[in-house]
PDB file of C-alpha atoms and ligand atoms in Angstrom:
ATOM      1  CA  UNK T   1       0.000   0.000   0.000  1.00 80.00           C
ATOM      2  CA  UNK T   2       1.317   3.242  -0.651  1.00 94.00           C
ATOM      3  CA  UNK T   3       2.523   5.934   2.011  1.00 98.00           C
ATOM      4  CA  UNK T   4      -0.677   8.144   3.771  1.00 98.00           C
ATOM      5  CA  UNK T   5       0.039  11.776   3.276  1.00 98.00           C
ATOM      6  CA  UNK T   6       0.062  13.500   5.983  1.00 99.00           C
ATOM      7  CA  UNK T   7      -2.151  17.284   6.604  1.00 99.00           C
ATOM      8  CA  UNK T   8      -1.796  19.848   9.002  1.00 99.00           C
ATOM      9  CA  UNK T   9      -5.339  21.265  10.057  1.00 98.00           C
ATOM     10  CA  UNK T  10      -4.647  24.685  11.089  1.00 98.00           C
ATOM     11  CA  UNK T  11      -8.123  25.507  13.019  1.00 98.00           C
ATOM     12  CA  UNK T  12      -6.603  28.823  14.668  1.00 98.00           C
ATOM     13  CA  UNK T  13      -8.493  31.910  15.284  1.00 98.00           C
ATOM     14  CA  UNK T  14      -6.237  33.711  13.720  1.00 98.00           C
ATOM     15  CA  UNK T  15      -4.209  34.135  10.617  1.00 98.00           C
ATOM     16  CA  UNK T  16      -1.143  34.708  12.813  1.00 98.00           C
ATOM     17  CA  UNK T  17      -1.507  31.919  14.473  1.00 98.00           C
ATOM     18  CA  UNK T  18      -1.516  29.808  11.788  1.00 98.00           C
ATOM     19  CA  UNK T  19       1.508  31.112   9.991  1.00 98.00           C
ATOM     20  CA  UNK T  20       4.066  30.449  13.825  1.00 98.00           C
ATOM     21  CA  UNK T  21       2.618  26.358  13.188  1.00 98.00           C
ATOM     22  CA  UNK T  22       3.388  26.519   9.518  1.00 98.00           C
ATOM     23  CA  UNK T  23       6.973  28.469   9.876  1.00 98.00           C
ATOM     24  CA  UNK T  24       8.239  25.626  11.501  1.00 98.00           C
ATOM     25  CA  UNK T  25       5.905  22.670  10.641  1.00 98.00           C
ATOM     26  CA  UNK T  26       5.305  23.305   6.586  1.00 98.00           C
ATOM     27  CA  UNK T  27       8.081  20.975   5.622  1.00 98.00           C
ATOM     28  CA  UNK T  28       7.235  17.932   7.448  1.00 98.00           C
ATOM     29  CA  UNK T  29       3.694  17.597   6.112  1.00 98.00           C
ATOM     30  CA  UNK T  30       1.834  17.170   2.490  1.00 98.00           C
ATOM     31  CA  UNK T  31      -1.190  19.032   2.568  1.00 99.00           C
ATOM     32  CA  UNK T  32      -1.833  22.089   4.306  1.00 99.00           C
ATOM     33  CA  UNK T  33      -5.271  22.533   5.499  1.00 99.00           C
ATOM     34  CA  UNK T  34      -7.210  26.299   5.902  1.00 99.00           C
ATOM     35  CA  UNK T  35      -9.447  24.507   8.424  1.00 98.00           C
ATOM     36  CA  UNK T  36     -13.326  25.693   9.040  1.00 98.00           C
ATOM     37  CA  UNK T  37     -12.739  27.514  11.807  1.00 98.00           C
ATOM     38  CA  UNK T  38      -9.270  29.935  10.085  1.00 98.00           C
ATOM     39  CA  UNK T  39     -11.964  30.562   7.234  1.00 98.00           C
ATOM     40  CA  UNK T  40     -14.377  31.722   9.149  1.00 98.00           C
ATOM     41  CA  UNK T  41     -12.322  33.977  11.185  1.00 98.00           C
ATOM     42  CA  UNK T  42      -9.563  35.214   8.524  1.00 98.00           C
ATOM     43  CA  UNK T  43     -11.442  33.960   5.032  1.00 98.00           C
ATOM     44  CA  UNK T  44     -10.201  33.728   1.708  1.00 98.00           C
ATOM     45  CA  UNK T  45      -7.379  35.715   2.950  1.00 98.00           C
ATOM     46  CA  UNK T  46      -5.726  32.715   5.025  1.00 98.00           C
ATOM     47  CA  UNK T  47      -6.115  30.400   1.224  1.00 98.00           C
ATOM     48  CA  UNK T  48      -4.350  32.852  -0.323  1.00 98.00           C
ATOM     49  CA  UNK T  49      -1.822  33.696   1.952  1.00 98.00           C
ATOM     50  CA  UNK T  50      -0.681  29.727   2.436  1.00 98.00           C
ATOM     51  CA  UNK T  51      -0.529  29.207  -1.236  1.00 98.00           C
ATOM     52  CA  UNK T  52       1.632  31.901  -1.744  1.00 98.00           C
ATOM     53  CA  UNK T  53       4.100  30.644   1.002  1.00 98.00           C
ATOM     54  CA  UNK T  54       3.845  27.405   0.404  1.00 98.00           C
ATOM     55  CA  UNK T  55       3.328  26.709  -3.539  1.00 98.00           C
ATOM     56  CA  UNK T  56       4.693  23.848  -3.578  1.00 98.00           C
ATOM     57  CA  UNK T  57       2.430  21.827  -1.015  1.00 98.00           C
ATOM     58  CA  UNK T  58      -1.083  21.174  -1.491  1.00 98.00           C
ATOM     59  CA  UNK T  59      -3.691  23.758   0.120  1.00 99.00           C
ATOM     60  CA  UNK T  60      -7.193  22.219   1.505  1.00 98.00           C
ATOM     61  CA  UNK T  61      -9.830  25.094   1.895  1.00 98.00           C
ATOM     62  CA  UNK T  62     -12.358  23.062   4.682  1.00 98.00           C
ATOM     63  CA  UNK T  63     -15.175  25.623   4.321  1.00 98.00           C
ATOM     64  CA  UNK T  64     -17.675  22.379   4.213  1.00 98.00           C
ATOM     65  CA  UNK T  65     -19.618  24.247   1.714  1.00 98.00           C
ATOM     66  CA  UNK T  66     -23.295  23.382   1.939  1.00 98.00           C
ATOM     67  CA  UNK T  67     -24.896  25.427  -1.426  1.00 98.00           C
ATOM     68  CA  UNK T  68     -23.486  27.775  -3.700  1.00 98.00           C
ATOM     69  CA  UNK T  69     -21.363  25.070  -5.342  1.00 98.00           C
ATOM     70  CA  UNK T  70     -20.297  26.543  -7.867  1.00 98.00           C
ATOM     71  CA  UNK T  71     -19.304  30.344  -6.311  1.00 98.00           C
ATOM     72  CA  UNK T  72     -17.728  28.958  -3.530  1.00 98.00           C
ATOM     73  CA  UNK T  73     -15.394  26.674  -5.992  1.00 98.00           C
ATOM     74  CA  UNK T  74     -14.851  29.712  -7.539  1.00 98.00           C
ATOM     75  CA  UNK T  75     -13.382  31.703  -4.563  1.00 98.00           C
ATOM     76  CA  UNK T  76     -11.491  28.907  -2.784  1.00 98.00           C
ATOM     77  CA  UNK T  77      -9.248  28.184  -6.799  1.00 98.00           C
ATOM     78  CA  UNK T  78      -8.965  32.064  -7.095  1.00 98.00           C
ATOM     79  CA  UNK T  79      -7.315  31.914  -3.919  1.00 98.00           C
ATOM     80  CA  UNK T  80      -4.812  29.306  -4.911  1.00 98.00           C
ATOM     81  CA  UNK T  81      -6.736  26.220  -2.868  1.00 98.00           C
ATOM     82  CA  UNK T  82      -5.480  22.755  -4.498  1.00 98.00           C
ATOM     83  CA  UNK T  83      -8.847  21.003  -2.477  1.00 98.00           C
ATOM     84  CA  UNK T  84     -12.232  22.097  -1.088  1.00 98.00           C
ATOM     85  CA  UNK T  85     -14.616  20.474   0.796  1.00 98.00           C
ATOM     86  CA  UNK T  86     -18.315  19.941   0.802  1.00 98.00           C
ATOM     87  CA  UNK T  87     -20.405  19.416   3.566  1.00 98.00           C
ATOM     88  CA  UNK T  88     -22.181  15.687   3.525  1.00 98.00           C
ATOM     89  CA  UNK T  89     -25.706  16.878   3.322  1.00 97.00           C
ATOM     90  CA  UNK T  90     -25.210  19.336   0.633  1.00 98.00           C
ATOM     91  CA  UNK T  91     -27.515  18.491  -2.245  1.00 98.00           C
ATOM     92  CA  UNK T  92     -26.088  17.023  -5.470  1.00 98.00           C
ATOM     93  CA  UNK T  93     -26.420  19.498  -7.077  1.00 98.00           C
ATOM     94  CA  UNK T  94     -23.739  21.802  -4.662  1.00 98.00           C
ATOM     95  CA  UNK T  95     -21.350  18.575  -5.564  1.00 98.00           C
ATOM     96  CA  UNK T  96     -21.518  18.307  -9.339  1.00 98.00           C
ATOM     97  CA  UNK T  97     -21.086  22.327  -9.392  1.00 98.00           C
ATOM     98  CA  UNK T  98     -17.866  22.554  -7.108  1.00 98.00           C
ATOM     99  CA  UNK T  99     -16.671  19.733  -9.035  1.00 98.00           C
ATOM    100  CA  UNK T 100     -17.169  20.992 -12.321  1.00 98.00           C
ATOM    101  CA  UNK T 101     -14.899  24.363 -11.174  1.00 98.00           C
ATOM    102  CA  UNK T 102     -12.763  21.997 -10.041  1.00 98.00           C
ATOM    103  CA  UNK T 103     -12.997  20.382 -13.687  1.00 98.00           C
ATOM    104  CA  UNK T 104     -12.651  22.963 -15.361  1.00 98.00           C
ATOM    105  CA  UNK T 105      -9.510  24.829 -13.565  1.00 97.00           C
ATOM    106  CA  UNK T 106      -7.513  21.826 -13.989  1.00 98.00           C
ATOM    107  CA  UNK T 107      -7.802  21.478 -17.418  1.00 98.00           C
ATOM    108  CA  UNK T 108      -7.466  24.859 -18.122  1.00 96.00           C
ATOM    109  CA  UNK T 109      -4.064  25.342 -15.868  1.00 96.00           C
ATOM    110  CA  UNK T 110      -2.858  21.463 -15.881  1.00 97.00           C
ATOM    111  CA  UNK T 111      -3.009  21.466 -11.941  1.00 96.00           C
ATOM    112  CA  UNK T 112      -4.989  18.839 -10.100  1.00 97.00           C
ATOM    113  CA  UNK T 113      -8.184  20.426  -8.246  1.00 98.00           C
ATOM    114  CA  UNK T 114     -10.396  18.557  -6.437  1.00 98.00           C
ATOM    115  CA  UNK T 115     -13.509  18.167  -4.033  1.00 98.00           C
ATOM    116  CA  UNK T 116     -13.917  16.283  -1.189  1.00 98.00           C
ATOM    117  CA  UNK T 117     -17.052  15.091   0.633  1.00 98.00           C
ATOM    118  CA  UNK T 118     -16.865  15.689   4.469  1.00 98.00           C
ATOM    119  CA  UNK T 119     -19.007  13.280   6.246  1.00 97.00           C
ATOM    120  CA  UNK T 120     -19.376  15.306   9.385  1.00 93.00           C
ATOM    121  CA  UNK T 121     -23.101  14.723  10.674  1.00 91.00           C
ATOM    122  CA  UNK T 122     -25.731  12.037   9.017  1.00 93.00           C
ATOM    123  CA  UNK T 123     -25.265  10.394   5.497  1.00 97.00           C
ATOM    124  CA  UNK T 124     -26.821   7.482   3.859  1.00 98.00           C
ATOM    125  CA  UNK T 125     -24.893   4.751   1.371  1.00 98.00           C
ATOM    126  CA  UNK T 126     -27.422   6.234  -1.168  1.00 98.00           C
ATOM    127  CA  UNK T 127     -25.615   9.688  -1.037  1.00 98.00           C
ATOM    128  CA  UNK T 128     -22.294   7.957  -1.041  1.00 98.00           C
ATOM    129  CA  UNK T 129     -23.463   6.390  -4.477  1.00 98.00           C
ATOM    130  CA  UNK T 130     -24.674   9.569  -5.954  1.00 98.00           C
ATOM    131  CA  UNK T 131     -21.017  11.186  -5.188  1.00 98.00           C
ATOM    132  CA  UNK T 132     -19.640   7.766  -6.700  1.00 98.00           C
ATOM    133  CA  UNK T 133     -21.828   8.905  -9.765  1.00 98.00           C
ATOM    134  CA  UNK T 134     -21.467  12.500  -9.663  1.00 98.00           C
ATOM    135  CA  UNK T 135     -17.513  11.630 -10.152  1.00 98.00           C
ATOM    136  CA  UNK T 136     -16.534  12.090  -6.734  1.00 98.00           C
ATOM    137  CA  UNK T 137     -13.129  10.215  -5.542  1.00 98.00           C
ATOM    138  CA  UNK T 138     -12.262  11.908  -2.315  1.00 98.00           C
ATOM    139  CA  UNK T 139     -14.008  11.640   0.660  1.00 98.00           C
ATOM    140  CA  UNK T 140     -12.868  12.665   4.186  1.00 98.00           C
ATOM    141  CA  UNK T 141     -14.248  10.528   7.083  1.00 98.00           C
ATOM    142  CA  UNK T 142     -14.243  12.926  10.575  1.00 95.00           C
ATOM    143  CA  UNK T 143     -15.160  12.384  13.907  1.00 89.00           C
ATOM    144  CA  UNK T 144     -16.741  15.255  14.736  1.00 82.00           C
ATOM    145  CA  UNK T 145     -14.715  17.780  16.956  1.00 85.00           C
ATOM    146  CA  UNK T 146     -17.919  18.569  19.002  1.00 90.00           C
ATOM    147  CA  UNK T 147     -18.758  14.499  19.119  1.00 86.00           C
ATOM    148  CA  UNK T 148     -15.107  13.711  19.869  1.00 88.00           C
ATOM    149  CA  UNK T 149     -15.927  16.038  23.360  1.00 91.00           C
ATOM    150  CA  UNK T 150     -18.792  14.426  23.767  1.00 92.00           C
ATOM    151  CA  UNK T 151     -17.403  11.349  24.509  1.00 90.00           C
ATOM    152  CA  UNK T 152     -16.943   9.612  20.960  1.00 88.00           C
ATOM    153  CA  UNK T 153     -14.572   7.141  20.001  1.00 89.00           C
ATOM    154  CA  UNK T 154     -13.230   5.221  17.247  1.00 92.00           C
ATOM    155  CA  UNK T 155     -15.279   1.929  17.118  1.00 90.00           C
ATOM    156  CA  UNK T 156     -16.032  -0.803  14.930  1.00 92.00           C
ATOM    157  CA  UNK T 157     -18.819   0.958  13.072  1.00 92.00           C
ATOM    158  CA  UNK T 158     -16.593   2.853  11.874  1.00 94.00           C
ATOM    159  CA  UNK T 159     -13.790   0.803  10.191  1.00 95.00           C
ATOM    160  CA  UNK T 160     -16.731  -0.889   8.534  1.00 96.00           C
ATOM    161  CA  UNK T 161     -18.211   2.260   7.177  1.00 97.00           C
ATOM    162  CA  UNK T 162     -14.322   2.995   5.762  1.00 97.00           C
ATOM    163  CA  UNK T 163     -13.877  -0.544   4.511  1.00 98.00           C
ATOM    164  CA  UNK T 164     -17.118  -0.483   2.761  1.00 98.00           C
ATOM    165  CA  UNK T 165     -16.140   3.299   1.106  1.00 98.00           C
ATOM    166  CA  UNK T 166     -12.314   2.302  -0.001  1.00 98.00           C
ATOM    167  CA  UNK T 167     -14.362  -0.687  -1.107  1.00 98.00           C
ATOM    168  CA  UNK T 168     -16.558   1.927  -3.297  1.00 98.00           C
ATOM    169  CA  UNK T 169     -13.423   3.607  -4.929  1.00 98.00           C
ATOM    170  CA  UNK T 170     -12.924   6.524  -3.052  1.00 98.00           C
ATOM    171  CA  UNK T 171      -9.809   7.606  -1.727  1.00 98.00           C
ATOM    172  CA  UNK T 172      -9.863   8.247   1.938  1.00 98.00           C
ATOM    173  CA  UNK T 173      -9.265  10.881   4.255  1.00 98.00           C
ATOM    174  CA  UNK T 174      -9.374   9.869   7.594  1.00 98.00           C
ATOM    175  CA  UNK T 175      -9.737  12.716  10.523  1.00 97.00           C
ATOM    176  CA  UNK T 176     -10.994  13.943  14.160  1.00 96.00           C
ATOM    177  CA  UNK T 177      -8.855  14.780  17.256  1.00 95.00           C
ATOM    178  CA  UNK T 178      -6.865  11.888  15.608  1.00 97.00           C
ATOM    179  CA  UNK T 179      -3.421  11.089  17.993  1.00 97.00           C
ATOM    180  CA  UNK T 180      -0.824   9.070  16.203  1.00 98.00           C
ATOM    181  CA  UNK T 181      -1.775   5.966  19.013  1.00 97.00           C
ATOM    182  CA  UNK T 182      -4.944   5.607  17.000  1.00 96.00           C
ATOM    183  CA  UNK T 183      -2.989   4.804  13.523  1.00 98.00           C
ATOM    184  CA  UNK T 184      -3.512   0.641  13.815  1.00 97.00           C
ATOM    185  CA  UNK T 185      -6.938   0.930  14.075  1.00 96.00           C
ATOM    186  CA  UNK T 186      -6.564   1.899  10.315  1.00 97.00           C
ATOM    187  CA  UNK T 187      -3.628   0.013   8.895  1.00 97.00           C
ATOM    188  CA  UNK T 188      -5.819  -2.479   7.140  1.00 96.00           C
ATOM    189  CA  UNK T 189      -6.939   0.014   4.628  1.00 97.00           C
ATOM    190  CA  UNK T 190      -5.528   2.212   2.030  1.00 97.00           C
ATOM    191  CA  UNK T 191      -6.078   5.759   3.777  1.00 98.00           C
ATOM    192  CA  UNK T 192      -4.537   8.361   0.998  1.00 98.00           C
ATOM    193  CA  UNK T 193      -4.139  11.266   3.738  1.00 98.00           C
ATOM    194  CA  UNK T 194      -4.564  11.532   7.775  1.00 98.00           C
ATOM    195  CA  UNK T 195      -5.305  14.860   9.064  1.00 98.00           C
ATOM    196  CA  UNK T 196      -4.292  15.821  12.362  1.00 98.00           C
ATOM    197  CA  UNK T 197      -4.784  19.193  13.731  1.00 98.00           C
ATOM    198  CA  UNK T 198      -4.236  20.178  17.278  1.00 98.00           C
ATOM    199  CA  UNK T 199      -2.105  16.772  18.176  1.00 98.00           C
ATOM    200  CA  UNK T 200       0.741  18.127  16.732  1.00 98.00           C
ATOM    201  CA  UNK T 201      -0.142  21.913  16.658  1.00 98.00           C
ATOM    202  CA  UNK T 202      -0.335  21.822  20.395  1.00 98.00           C
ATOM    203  CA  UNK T 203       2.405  19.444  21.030  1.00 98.00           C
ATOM    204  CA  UNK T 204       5.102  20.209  23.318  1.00 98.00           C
ATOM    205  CA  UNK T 205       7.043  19.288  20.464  1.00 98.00           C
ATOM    206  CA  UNK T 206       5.183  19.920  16.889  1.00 98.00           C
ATOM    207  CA  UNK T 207       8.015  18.628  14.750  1.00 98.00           C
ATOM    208  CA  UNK T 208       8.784  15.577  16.570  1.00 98.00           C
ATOM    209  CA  UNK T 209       4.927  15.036  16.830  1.00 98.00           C
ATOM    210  CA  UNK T 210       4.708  15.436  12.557  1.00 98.00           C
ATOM    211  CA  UNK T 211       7.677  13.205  12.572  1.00 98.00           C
ATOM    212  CA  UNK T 212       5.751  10.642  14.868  1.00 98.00           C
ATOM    213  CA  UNK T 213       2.833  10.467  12.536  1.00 98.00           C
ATOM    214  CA  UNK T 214       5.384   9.906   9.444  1.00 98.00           C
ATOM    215  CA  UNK T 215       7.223   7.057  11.243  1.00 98.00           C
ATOM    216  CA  UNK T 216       4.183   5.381  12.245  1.00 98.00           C
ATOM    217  CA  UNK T 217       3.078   5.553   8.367  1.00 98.00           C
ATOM    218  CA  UNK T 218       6.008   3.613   7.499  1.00 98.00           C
ATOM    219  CA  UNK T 219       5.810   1.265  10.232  1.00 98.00           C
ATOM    220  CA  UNK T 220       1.960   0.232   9.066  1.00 98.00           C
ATOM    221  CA  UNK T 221       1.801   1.184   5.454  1.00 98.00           C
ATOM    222  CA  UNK T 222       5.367   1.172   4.476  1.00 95.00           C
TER     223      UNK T 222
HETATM  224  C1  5RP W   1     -13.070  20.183  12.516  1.00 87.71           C
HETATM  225  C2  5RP W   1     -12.054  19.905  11.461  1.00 87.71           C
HETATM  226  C3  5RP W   1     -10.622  19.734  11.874  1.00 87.71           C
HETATM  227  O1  5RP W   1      -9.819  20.318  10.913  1.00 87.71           O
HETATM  228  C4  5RP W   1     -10.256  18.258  12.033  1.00 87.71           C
HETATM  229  O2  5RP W   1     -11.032  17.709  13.074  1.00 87.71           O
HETATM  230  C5  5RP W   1      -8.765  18.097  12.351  1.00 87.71           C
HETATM  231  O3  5RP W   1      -8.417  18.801  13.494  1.00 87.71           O
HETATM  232  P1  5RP W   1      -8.116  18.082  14.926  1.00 87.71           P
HETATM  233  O4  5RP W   1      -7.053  17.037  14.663  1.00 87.71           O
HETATM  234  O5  5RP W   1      -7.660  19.198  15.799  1.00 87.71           O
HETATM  235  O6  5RP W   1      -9.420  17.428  15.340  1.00 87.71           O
HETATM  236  O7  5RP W   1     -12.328  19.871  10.286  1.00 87.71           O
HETATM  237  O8  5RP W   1     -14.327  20.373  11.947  1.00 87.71           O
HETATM  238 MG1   MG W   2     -10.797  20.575   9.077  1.00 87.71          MG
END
């Protein structure tokens, strides 16, 4: 199985923030996430301003876009995002516009854009077929931060929902107060990215926590 990437969720209230966990943590990851809460708080601004610093690594705008497909595909690619999410209850119709920007940008410019399907809150298998037919290949499976502190853990349910998805052709994403002890649980499936936010943001150590998550990759997936 190949190598997970590895993404940086950088949920910070501020721009500034962001920028002291990227200055010294940009090189050890893949993707570099503008999480939910940074765009609400600092908007397209904080897109725009990690693309430009970090061109070379690709930029995830996790505004878990719920309508406006199309507008909000728009903004996120002006602003130099690589990857945008949608929210899991969006209609189809907010999925087949975002990716048709993201369609239509790539081909124009020959780099890859995509969207990815957040399943944060309720879905059914139905929906997951309908992304499978809208063209959809990325989907990001969270815990919910907010469920996480209620209580919620990482159970069986769970790996069989993500078997039965990499099972469906989509590339996984795997995400949600994740801490590099949890890694196992997964190591039976092809996960193409694990996003950890404030496990290695807040570490006492950031770098050596990155570096954790990348030796445990090899040690499972290598
Ligand atoms: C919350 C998110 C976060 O970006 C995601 O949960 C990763 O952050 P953390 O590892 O801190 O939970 O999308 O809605
Ligand atoms: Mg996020």
């Amino acid at each position: 199985m190949s190598l997970p990437m590895l993404q940086l969720a950088l949920d910070n209230k501020t721009l500034k923030d962001a920028l002291n966990s990227t200055r010294i943590l940009a090189s050890e990851v893949d993707v570099i996430e503008a999480g939910t809460i940074l765009c609400c708080s600092e908007g397209m601004q904080a897109v725009r301003c990690l693309k430009s610093l970090y061109p070379d690594k690709i930029v995830l705008a996790d505004i878990k876009a719920a309508d406006a497909g199309s507008i909000l595909a728009n903004m996120v690619y002006d602003n130099g995002a690589d990857w945008m999410t949608v929210i899991c209850c969006a209609p189809i119709a907010t999925v087949e516009t975002a990716l048709k920007e993201a369609r239509k940008r790539s081909e124009q410019d020959g780099v890859p854009r995509d969207v990815q399907i957040e399943l944060t809150g309720s879905w059914t298998w139905e929906e997951a077929a309908a992304w499978k037919k809208a063209g959809v290949s990325q989907i990001v499976y969270h815990r919910g931060r907010d469920a996480q502190a209620a209580g919620q853990g990482w159970g069986r349910e769970d790996l069989e929902k993500i078997a039965r998805l990499a099972g469906m052709g989509f590339a996984l994403s795997i995400t949600g107060g994740l801490v590099v002890e949890d890694l196992p649980l997964f190591k039976d499936f092809p996960i193409k990215v694990f996003i950890a936010g404030r496990s290695i943001r807040d570490a006492a150590d950031p770098v050596a926590a990155a570096r954790e998550f990348k030796a445990a990759f090899k040690k499972y997936w290598g």
